[in-house]
Short mmCIF file of C-alpha atoms and ligand atoms in Angstrom, two decimals:
data_model
loop_
_atom_site.label_atom_id
_atom_site.label_comp_id
_atom_site.label_asym_id
_atom_site.label_seq_id
_atom_site.Cartn_x
_atom_site.Cartn_y
_atom_site.Cartn_z
CA MET A 1 -8.79 -8.63 10.16
CA GLU A 2 -11.87 -7.32 8.43
CA VAL A 3 -12.17 -8.66 4.79
CA ILE A 4 -14.72 -6.55 2.79
CA ILE A 5 -15.63 -8.05 -0.76
CA SER A 6 -16.95 -5.92 -3.63
CA PRO A 7 -18.34 -6.78 -6.90
CA THR A 8 -15.86 -4.32 -8.59
CA PRO A 9 -12.41 -2.63 -7.68
CA ASP A 10 -14.01 0.92 -7.65
CA GLU A 11 -16.22 -0.13 -5.04
CA ALA A 12 -13.08 -1.45 -2.96
CA GLY A 13 -11.59 2.17 -3.73
CA LYS A 14 -14.39 4.18 -2.42
CA LEU A 15 -14.18 2.01 0.46
CA ALA A 16 -10.56 2.90 1.20
CA ALA A 17 -11.60 6.53 0.45
CA ASP A 18 -14.18 6.33 3.13
CA ALA A 19 -11.64 4.78 5.69
CA ILE A 20 -9.28 7.78 5.04
CA SER A 21 -12.44 10.46 5.30
CA GLU A 22 -13.32 9.09 8.38
CA LEU A 23 -9.56 9.43 9.66
CA LEU A 24 -9.20 12.93 8.58
CA GLN A 25 -12.23 14.01 10.04
CA ARG A 26 -11.43 12.69 13.31
CA ASN A 27 -8.02 13.93 12.84
CA PRO A 28 -6.87 16.45 9.98
CA GLU A 29 -3.22 16.22 10.67
CA ALA A 30 -2.98 12.32 10.49
CA VAL A 31 -0.12 10.64 8.92
CA LEU A 32 -1.00 8.70 5.69
CA GLY A 33 1.18 6.14 4.18
CA VAL A 34 0.72 5.75 0.36
CA ALA A 35 1.49 2.99 -2.27
CA THR A 36 2.55 2.83 -5.62
CA GLY A 37 1.20 0.11 -8.12
CA SER A 38 -2.21 0.07 -10.06
CA SER A 39 -4.22 -1.00 -7.19
CA PRO A 40 -4.45 1.89 -5.25
CA LEU A 41 -5.01 4.51 -8.12
CA ILE A 42 -8.83 3.98 -7.82
CA ILE A 43 -8.20 5.42 -3.81
CA TYR A 44 -6.27 8.40 -5.37
CA ASP A 45 -8.82 9.32 -7.91
CA GLU A 46 -11.66 8.65 -5.46
CA LEU A 47 -9.70 11.04 -2.75
CA GLY A 48 -9.13 13.54 -5.86
CA ARG A 49 -13.02 13.62 -6.25
CA ARG A 50 -13.50 14.50 -2.82
CA VAL A 51 -10.94 16.99 -2.37
CA ALA A 52 -12.53 18.82 -6.01
CA GLN A 53 -16.16 18.62 -4.21
CA GLY A 54 -14.80 20.34 -1.24
CA SER A 55 -15.79 17.22 0.83
CA LEU A 56 -12.39 16.38 1.82
CA SER A 57 -9.08 18.18 2.80
CA LEU A 58 -5.33 16.48 2.84
CA ALA A 59 -3.96 20.04 3.36
CA LYS A 60 -2.94 19.53 6.73
CA THR A 61 -1.57 15.76 6.46
CA ARG A 62 1.70 14.26 5.82
CA ALA A 63 2.77 11.30 3.55
CA PHE A 64 5.15 8.67 3.57
CA MET A 65 5.51 6.06 1.00
CA LEU A 66 6.84 2.86 0.95
CA ASP A 67 9.30 2.21 -1.38
CA GLU A 68 11.62 3.42 -4.15
CA TYR A 69 13.78 1.88 -6.92
CA VAL A 70 17.61 2.51 -6.33
CA GLY A 71 18.95 4.61 -9.48
CA LEU A 72 16.25 6.02 -11.37
CA SER A 73 17.12 9.16 -12.42
CA ALA A 74 15.63 12.39 -10.51
CA ASP A 75 13.19 13.22 -13.49
CA HIS A 76 12.40 9.21 -14.47
CA PRO A 77 8.83 8.97 -14.96
CA GLN A 78 8.84 5.63 -13.06
CA ARG A 79 10.55 6.89 -9.99
CA TYR A 80 7.95 6.22 -7.40
CA ARG A 81 8.52 9.89 -6.09
CA ASN A 82 7.30 10.99 -9.64
CA VAL A 83 4.59 8.39 -9.92
CA ILE A 84 3.22 9.36 -6.46
CA GLN A 85 3.42 12.90 -7.59
CA ASP A 86 1.21 12.45 -10.53
CA GLU A 87 -0.97 9.72 -9.29
CA PHE A 88 -1.64 11.26 -5.86
CA VAL A 89 -0.35 14.44 -4.75
CA ASP A 90 -1.17 16.17 -8.00
CA LYS A 91 -5.13 15.15 -7.39
CA VAL A 92 -5.33 16.07 -3.73
CA ASP A 93 -4.59 19.27 -1.77
CA ILE A 94 -1.56 17.75 0.24
CA ASP A 95 1.73 19.76 0.35
CA PRO A 96 4.19 18.22 -1.68
CA ALA A 97 6.94 18.95 0.79
CA GLN A 98 5.16 17.08 3.42
CA VAL A 99 5.38 13.98 0.98
CA SER A 100 8.30 11.50 1.55
CA GLY A 101 9.80 8.50 0.32
CA PRO A 102 13.35 6.63 0.88
CA ASP A 103 16.21 8.32 -1.20
CA GLY A 104 16.89 5.83 -4.10
CA LEU A 105 19.83 8.12 -5.27
CA ALA A 106 21.70 8.61 -1.77
CA VAL A 107 25.42 7.64 -2.11
CA ASP A 108 25.05 6.19 1.18
CA LEU A 109 21.71 4.15 0.74
CA SER A 110 21.91 2.32 4.13
CA SER A 111 22.17 6.00 6.00
CA ALA A 112 19.39 6.81 3.54
CA CYS A 113 17.11 4.03 5.17
CA GLU A 114 17.85 4.93 8.88
CA ALA A 115 17.14 8.18 8.24
CA TYR A 116 14.05 7.48 6.84
CA GLU A 117 13.05 5.50 9.72
CA ARG A 118 13.81 8.33 11.97
CA ALA A 119 11.91 10.51 9.92
CA ILE A 120 8.59 8.35 10.10
CA SER A 121 9.26 8.27 14.02
CA ASP A 122 9.51 11.70 14.34
CA ALA A 123 6.09 12.22 12.63
CA GLY A 124 4.52 10.07 15.24
CA GLY A 125 4.13 7.00 13.08
CA VAL A 126 1.72 6.38 9.98
CA ASP A 127 -2.06 6.73 10.99
CA LEU A 128 -3.33 4.63 7.79
CA GLN A 129 -1.25 2.89 5.52
CA ILE A 130 -2.68 1.91 2.23
CA LEU A 131 -1.37 -0.93 0.90
CA GLY A 132 -1.10 -3.19 -2.43
CA ILE A 133 -0.12 -6.76 -2.56
CA GLY A 134 2.43 -8.36 -5.26
CA THR A 135 1.13 -11.58 -6.92
CA ASP A 136 3.90 -13.53 -5.12
CA GLY A 137 2.59 -12.07 -1.58
CA HIS A 138 5.24 -9.06 -1.58
CA ILE A 139 4.00 -5.96 0.30
CA ALA A 140 6.11 -2.80 -0.44
CA PHE A 141 9.08 -4.46 -1.92
CA ASN A 142 9.41 -7.10 0.54
CA GLU A 143 9.62 -9.96 -1.28
CA PRO A 144 9.30 -13.69 -0.14
CA GLY A 145 11.89 -14.60 2.45
CA SER A 146 12.10 -11.24 3.73
CA SER A 147 12.06 -10.66 7.73
CA LEU A 148 9.11 -10.51 9.36
CA ALA A 149 10.88 -7.68 11.68
CA SER A 150 12.51 -6.03 9.09
CA ARG A 151 13.08 -2.19 8.93
CA THR A 152 13.48 -0.03 5.84
CA ARG A 153 16.53 -1.41 3.97
CA ILE A 154 17.70 -2.34 0.44
CA LYS A 155 16.40 -5.25 -1.60
CA THR A 156 16.85 -7.10 -4.56
CA LEU A 157 13.90 -7.29 -6.60
CA THR A 158 12.61 -11.10 -7.61
CA GLY A 159 12.42 -11.87 -11.47
CA GLN A 160 8.77 -12.16 -10.90
CA THR A 161 8.62 -8.63 -9.62
CA ARG A 162 10.29 -7.46 -12.02
CA ARG A 163 7.99 -9.07 -15.21
CA ASP A 164 5.05 -7.72 -13.55
CA ASN A 165 6.65 -4.41 -13.03
CA ALA A 166 7.81 -4.31 -16.75
CA ARG A 167 4.55 -3.03 -17.96
CA PHE A 168 5.51 0.13 -16.34
CA PHE A 169 8.85 0.32 -18.50
CA SER A 170 7.39 -0.15 -21.97
CA GLY A 171 7.51 -4.23 -21.37
CA ASP A 172 11.32 -3.98 -20.97
CA ILE A 173 12.10 -6.41 -17.98
CA GLU A 174 16.06 -5.07 -18.11
CA ALA A 175 14.63 -1.29 -17.65
CA VAL A 176 13.28 -2.57 -14.37
CA PRO A 177 15.97 -1.86 -11.53
CA GLN A 178 17.18 -4.68 -9.75
CA HIS A 179 17.38 -3.04 -6.53
CA CYS A 180 14.80 -0.87 -4.37
CA LEU A 181 14.71 0.52 -0.85
CA THR A 182 11.44 -0.53 0.89
CA GLN A 183 9.91 -0.11 4.38
CA GLY A 184 10.57 -3.35 6.07
CA ILE A 185 7.69 -5.81 7.24
CA GLY A 186 8.31 -4.40 10.80
CA THR A 187 7.91 -0.84 9.76
CA ILE A 188 4.71 -1.51 8.13
CA LEU A 189 3.36 -3.40 11.02
CA GLN A 190 3.81 -0.03 13.07
CA ALA A 191 1.24 1.62 11.01
CA ARG A 192 -2.21 1.90 13.28
CA HIS A 193 -4.41 1.04 10.69
CA ILE A 194 -3.57 -1.07 7.25
CA VAL A 195 -5.85 -0.64 4.20
CA LEU A 196 -4.92 -3.36 1.75
CA VAL A 197 -6.83 -3.28 -1.50
CA ALA A 198 -6.34 -6.19 -4.56
CA SER A 199 -8.35 -6.83 -7.75
CA GLY A 200 -8.18 -9.20 -10.22
CA ARG A 201 -7.84 -12.95 -10.37
CA GLY A 202 -4.09 -12.79 -10.72
CA LYS A 203 -4.01 -11.69 -6.72
CA ALA A 204 -6.42 -14.74 -5.82
CA GLU A 205 -3.48 -16.81 -4.43
CA ALA A 206 -1.50 -14.23 -2.84
CA VAL A 207 -4.76 -12.72 -1.15
CA HIS A 208 -5.80 -16.74 -0.07
CA GLN A 209 -2.35 -16.89 1.63
CA LEU A 210 -2.51 -13.41 3.02
CA VAL A 211 -5.87 -14.05 4.76
CA GLU A 212 -5.85 -17.80 5.35
CA GLY A 213 -2.15 -19.20 5.00
CA PRO A 214 0.27 -19.82 7.52
CA VAL A 215 2.37 -16.84 8.70
CA SER A 216 5.37 -17.07 6.67
CA ALA A 217 8.11 -15.24 5.15
CA MET A 218 7.38 -17.21 2.01
CA TRP A 219 4.42 -15.07 1.90
CA PRO A 220 5.42 -11.54 3.26
CA ALA A 221 1.81 -10.33 3.46
CA THR A 222 0.52 -13.09 5.92
CA ALA A 223 2.46 -11.13 8.65
CA LEU A 224 -0.52 -8.66 8.40
CA GLN A 225 -2.20 -11.49 10.65
CA LEU A 226 -0.42 -10.58 13.41
CA HIS A 227 -1.32 -6.88 13.21
CA PRO A 228 -4.27 -5.90 15.33
CA HIS A 229 -6.16 -3.41 12.59
CA VAL A 230 -6.29 -4.65 9.18
CA THR A 231 -8.91 -4.19 6.72
CA VAL A 232 -8.91 -6.01 3.32
CA LEU A 233 -10.80 -4.47 0.59
CA LEU A 234 -10.93 -7.03 -2.45
CA ASP A 235 -13.13 -7.32 -5.83
CA THR A 236 -14.83 -10.75 -6.58
CA ALA A 237 -12.14 -12.07 -8.71
CA ALA A 238 -9.24 -11.46 -5.93
CA ALA A 239 -11.63 -12.97 -3.44
CA SER A 240 -12.24 -16.12 -5.75
CA ARG A 241 -9.88 -18.33 -3.70
CA LEU A 242 -11.04 -17.43 -0.01
CA GLN A 243 -12.47 -20.50 1.78
CA LEU A 244 -14.25 -18.27 4.02
CA ALA A 245 -15.50 -15.98 1.42
CA SER A 246 -19.31 -16.62 2.12
CA TYR A 247 -18.65 -15.63 5.73
CA PHE A 248 -16.89 -12.43 5.18
CA ILE A 249 -19.77 -11.31 2.87
CA GLU A 250 -22.22 -12.19 5.79
CA THR A 251 -20.03 -10.72 8.26
CA TYR A 252 -20.06 -7.31 6.24
CA GLN A 253 -23.62 -7.63 5.36
CA GLY A 254 -24.74 -7.67 9.25
CA LYS A 255 -22.02 -5.00 10.26
CA PRO A 256 -23.54 -2.28 12.39
CA SER A 257 -23.83 0.90 10.80
CA TRP A 258 -22.01 2.71 13.88
CA GLN A 259 -18.89 0.39 13.58
CA GLY A 260 -17.06 2.27 10.83
CA PHE A 261 -13.37 1.07 9.97
C1 GLP B 1 4.67 -2.86 -6.89
C2 GLP B 1 4.93 -2.44 -5.30
C3 GLP B 1 3.83 -2.65 -4.53
C4 GLP B 1 2.76 -3.42 -5.08
C5 GLP B 1 2.88 -4.29 -5.97
C6 GLP B 1 1.52 -4.68 -6.75
O1 GLP B 1 5.54 -4.06 -6.90
N1 GLP B 1 6.19 -2.07 -4.96
O2 GLP B 1 3.76 -1.84 -3.35
O3 GLP B 1 1.65 -3.64 -3.95
O4 GLP B 1 3.87 -3.88 -7.20
O5 GLP B 1 1.03 -3.72 -7.55
P1 GLP B 1 -0.29 -3.44 -8.67
O6 GLP B 1 -1.27 -3.25 -7.71
O7 GLP B 1 0.04 -2.98 -9.82
O8 GLP B 1 -0.46 -4.95 -8.79
#
């Protein structure tokens, strides 16, 4: 696990965009995993700038989303497919038809989850997965207690997550759906490279557990310790509880320039 601590969230976002640019230079048809939440927005903005400048193209890529609320209408602005459209697809040059997410409006939700797993594997798997982290250590919508081997399935959101996400629903916790479909932790761990971004003091405990805690379903993000290629991009506040912070800073300062991500 490589941990990079930047002074600001913007710096961390640029590094994530660098990792994506490096990948797409090697393989323009790479498959991206995209995440919702506020943390990845700086990445999408930076990718948008690079596409507008002509230094990057996502025209040949495919993208898979992590999760989706169950039951939000097709035109609901907080439906994750719509959020990804506004925050990512509309800013870059990816073909919208090549962006997929779990179908939270399916009549048969279990079959929709199985179909989603098949779609990811038919595409050859995810090359680079962008991830955020919840204050309770969830990744995608894998709440505490999730199986570390889980696959895409229906989950019930915790009160904490519904409170955290109420800000996207005019502060109304009751408007936040109780259920979601989410890639499992086992699904996420199959991505070839995982880039997690976190900023702000509110994430400091979850980040401490992710990087330094014991692997445990109580902090689902700790499963990432089992993955061979994870990059954790933090601002100073999110890194504020790390015991190894100075080691990570030293390591990054001394990183050979040829090493890349
Ligand atoms: C949501 C998403 C997660 C995201 C988390 C943190 O619950 N399902 O994928 O990582 O929120 O979001 P934020 O970055 O807004 O704090």
